[in-house]
PDB file of C-alpha atoms in Angstrom:
ATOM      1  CA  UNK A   1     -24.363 -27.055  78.434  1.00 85.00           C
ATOM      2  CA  UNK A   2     -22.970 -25.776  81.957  1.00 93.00           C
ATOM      3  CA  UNK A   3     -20.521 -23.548  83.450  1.00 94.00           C
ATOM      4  CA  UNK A   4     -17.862 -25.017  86.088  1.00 96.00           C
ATOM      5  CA  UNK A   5     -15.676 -23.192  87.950  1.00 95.00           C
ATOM      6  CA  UNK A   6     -12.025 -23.857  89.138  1.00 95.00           C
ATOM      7  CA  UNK A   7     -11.140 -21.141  91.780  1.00 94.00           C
ATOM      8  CA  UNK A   8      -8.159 -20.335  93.772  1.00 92.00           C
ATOM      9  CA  UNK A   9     -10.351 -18.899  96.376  1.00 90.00           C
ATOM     10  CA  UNK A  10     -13.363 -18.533  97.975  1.00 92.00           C
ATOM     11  CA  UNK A  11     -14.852 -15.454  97.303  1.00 89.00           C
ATOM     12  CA  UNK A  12     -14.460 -16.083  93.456  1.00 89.00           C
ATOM     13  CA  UNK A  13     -16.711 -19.529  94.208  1.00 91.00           C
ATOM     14  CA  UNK A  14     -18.964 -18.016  96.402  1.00 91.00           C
ATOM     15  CA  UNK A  15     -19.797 -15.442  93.621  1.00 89.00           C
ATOM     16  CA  UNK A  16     -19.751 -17.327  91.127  1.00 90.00           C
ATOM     17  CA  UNK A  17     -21.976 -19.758  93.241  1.00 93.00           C
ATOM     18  CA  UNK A  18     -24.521 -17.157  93.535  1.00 92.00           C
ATOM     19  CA  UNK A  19     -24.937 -16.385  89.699  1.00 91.00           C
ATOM     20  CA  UNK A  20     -25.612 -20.251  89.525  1.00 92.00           C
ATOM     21  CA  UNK A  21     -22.437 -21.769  88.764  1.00 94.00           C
ATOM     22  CA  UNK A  22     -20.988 -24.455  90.569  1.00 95.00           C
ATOM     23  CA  UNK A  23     -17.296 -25.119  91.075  1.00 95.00           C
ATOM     24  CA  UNK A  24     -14.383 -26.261  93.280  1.00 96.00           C
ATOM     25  CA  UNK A  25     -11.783 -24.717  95.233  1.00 96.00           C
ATOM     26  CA  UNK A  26      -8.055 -26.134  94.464  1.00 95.00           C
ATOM     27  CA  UNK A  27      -4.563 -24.844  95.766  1.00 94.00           C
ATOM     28  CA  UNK A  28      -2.306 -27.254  94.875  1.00 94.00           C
ATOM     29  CA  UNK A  29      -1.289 -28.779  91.208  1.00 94.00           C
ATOM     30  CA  UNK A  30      -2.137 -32.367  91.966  1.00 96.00           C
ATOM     31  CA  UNK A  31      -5.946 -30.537  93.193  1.00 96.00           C
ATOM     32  CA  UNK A  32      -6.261 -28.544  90.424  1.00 95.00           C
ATOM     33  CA  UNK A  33      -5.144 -32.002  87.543  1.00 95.00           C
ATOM     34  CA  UNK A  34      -8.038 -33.641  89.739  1.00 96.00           C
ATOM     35  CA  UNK A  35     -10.309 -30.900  89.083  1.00 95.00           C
ATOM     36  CA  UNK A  36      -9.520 -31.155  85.303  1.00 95.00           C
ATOM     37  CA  UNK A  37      -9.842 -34.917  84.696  1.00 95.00           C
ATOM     38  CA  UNK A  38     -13.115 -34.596  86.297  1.00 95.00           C
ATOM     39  CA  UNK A  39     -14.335 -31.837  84.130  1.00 95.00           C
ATOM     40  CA  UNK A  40     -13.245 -33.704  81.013  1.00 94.00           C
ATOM     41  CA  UNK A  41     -15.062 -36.481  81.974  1.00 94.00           C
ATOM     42  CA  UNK A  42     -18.561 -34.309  82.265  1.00 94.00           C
ATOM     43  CA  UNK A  43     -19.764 -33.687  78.812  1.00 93.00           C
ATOM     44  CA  UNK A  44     -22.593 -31.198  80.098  1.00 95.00           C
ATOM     45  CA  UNK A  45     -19.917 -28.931  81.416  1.00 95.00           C
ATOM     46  CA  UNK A  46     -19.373 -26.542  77.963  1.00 94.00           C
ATOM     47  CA  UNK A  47     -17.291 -23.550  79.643  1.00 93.00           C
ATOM     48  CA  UNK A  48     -14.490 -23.901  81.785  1.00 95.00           C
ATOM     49  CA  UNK A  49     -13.805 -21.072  84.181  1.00 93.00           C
ATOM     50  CA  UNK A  50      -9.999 -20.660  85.711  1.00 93.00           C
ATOM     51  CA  UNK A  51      -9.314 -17.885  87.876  1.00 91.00           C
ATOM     52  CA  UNK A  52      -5.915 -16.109  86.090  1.00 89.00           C
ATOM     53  CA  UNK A  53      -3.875 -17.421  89.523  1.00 89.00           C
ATOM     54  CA  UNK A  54      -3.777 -20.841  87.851  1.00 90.00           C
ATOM     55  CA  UNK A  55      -2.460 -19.494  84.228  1.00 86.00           C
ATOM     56  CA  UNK A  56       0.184 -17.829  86.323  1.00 86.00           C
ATOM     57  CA  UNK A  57       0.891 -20.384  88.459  1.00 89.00           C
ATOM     58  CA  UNK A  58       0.814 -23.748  86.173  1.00 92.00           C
ATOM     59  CA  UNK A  59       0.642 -22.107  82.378  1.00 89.00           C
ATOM     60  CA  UNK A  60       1.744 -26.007  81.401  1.00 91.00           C
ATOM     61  CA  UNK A  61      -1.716 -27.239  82.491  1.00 91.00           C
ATOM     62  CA  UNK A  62      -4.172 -24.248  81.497  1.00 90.00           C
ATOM     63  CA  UNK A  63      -2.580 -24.229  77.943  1.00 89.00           C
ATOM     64  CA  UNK A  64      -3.035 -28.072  77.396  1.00 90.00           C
ATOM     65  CA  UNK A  65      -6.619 -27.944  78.825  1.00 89.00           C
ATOM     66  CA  UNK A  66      -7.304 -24.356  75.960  1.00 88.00           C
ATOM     67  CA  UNK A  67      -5.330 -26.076  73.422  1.00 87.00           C
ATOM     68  CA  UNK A  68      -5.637 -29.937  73.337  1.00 84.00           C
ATOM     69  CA  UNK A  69      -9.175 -30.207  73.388  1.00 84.00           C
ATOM     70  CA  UNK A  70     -12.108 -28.665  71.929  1.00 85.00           C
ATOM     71  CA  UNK A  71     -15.061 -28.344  74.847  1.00 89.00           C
ATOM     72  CA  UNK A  72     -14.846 -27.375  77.749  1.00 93.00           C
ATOM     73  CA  UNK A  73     -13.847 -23.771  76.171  1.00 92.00           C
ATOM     74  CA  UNK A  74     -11.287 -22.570  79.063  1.00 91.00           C
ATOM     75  CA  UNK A  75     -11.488 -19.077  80.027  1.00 90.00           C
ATOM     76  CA  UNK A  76      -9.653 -17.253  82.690  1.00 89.00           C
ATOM     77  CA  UNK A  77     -11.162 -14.689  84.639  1.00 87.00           C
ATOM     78  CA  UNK A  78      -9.622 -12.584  87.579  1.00 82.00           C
ATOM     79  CA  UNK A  79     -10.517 -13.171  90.980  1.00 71.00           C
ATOM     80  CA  UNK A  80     -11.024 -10.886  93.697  1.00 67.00           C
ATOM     81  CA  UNK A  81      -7.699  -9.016  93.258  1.00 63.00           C
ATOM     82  CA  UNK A  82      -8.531  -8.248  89.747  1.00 60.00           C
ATOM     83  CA  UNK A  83      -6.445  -9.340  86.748  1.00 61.00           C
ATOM     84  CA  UNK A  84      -2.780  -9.562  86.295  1.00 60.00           C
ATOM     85  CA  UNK A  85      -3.245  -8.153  82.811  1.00 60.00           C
ATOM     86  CA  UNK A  86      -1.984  -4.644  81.614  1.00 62.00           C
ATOM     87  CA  UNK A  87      -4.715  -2.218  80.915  1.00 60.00           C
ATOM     88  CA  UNK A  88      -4.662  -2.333  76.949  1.00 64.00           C
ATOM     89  CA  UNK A  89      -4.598  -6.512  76.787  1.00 53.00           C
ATOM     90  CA  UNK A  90      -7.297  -5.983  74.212  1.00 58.00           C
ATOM     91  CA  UNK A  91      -6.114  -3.848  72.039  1.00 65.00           C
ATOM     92  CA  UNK A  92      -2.933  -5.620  72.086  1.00 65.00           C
ATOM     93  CA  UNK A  93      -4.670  -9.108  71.787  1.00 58.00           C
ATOM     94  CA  UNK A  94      -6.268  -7.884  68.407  1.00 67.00           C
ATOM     95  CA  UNK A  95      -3.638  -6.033  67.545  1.00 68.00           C
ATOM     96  CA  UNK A  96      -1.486  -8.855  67.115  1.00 66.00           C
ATOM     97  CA  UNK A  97      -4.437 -11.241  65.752  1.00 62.00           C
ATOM     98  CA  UNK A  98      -5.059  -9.265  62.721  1.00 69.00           C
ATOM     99  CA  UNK A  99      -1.997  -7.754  62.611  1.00 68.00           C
ATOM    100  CA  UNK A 100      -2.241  -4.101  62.493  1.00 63.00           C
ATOM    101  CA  UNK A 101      -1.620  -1.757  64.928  1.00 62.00           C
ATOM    102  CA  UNK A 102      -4.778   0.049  66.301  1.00 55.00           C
TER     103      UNK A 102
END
């Protein structure tokens, strides 16, 4: 199985490029629903990467693609202006998976 990328930018491709990992650079929501129906139709394509911008910017479509199907696993990573998490994500993340506080 592969890794594809869907980037908001082009340093995050280029990078991502350069560790072997091919991928597409989408602005829009009509360009990034493109870039997903053509992922879904690759079955060697196993991870999906989105760069957090999309969760931000269209949480309708990154949920459905982590939620309604069961490959390509989605996973966000930050682009070049790092992540639009809070510092402790993780802790709160399992935190409220097992449901004690650490």
């Amino acid at each position: 199985m592969k890794m594809y990328l869907i980037s908001d930018n082009r340093d995050t491709q280029t990078g991502m490029r350069l560790a072997g990992v091919e991928g597409v650079v989408v602005h829009e929501r009509e360009e990034l629903e493109k870039a997903l129906e053509k992922v879904y139709q690759d079955s060697e394509i196993g991870i999906l990467l989105l760069t957090e911008k999309f969760g931000r910017d269209f949480p309708n479509l990154v949920n459905e693609a982590k939620m309604g199907r069961k490959l390509p696993l989605v996973v966000e990573i930050p682009d070049r202006h790092g992540t639009g998490r809070k510092a402790d994500f993780i802790t709160d993340y399992v935190s409220e998976a097992i449901g004690l506080k650490l």
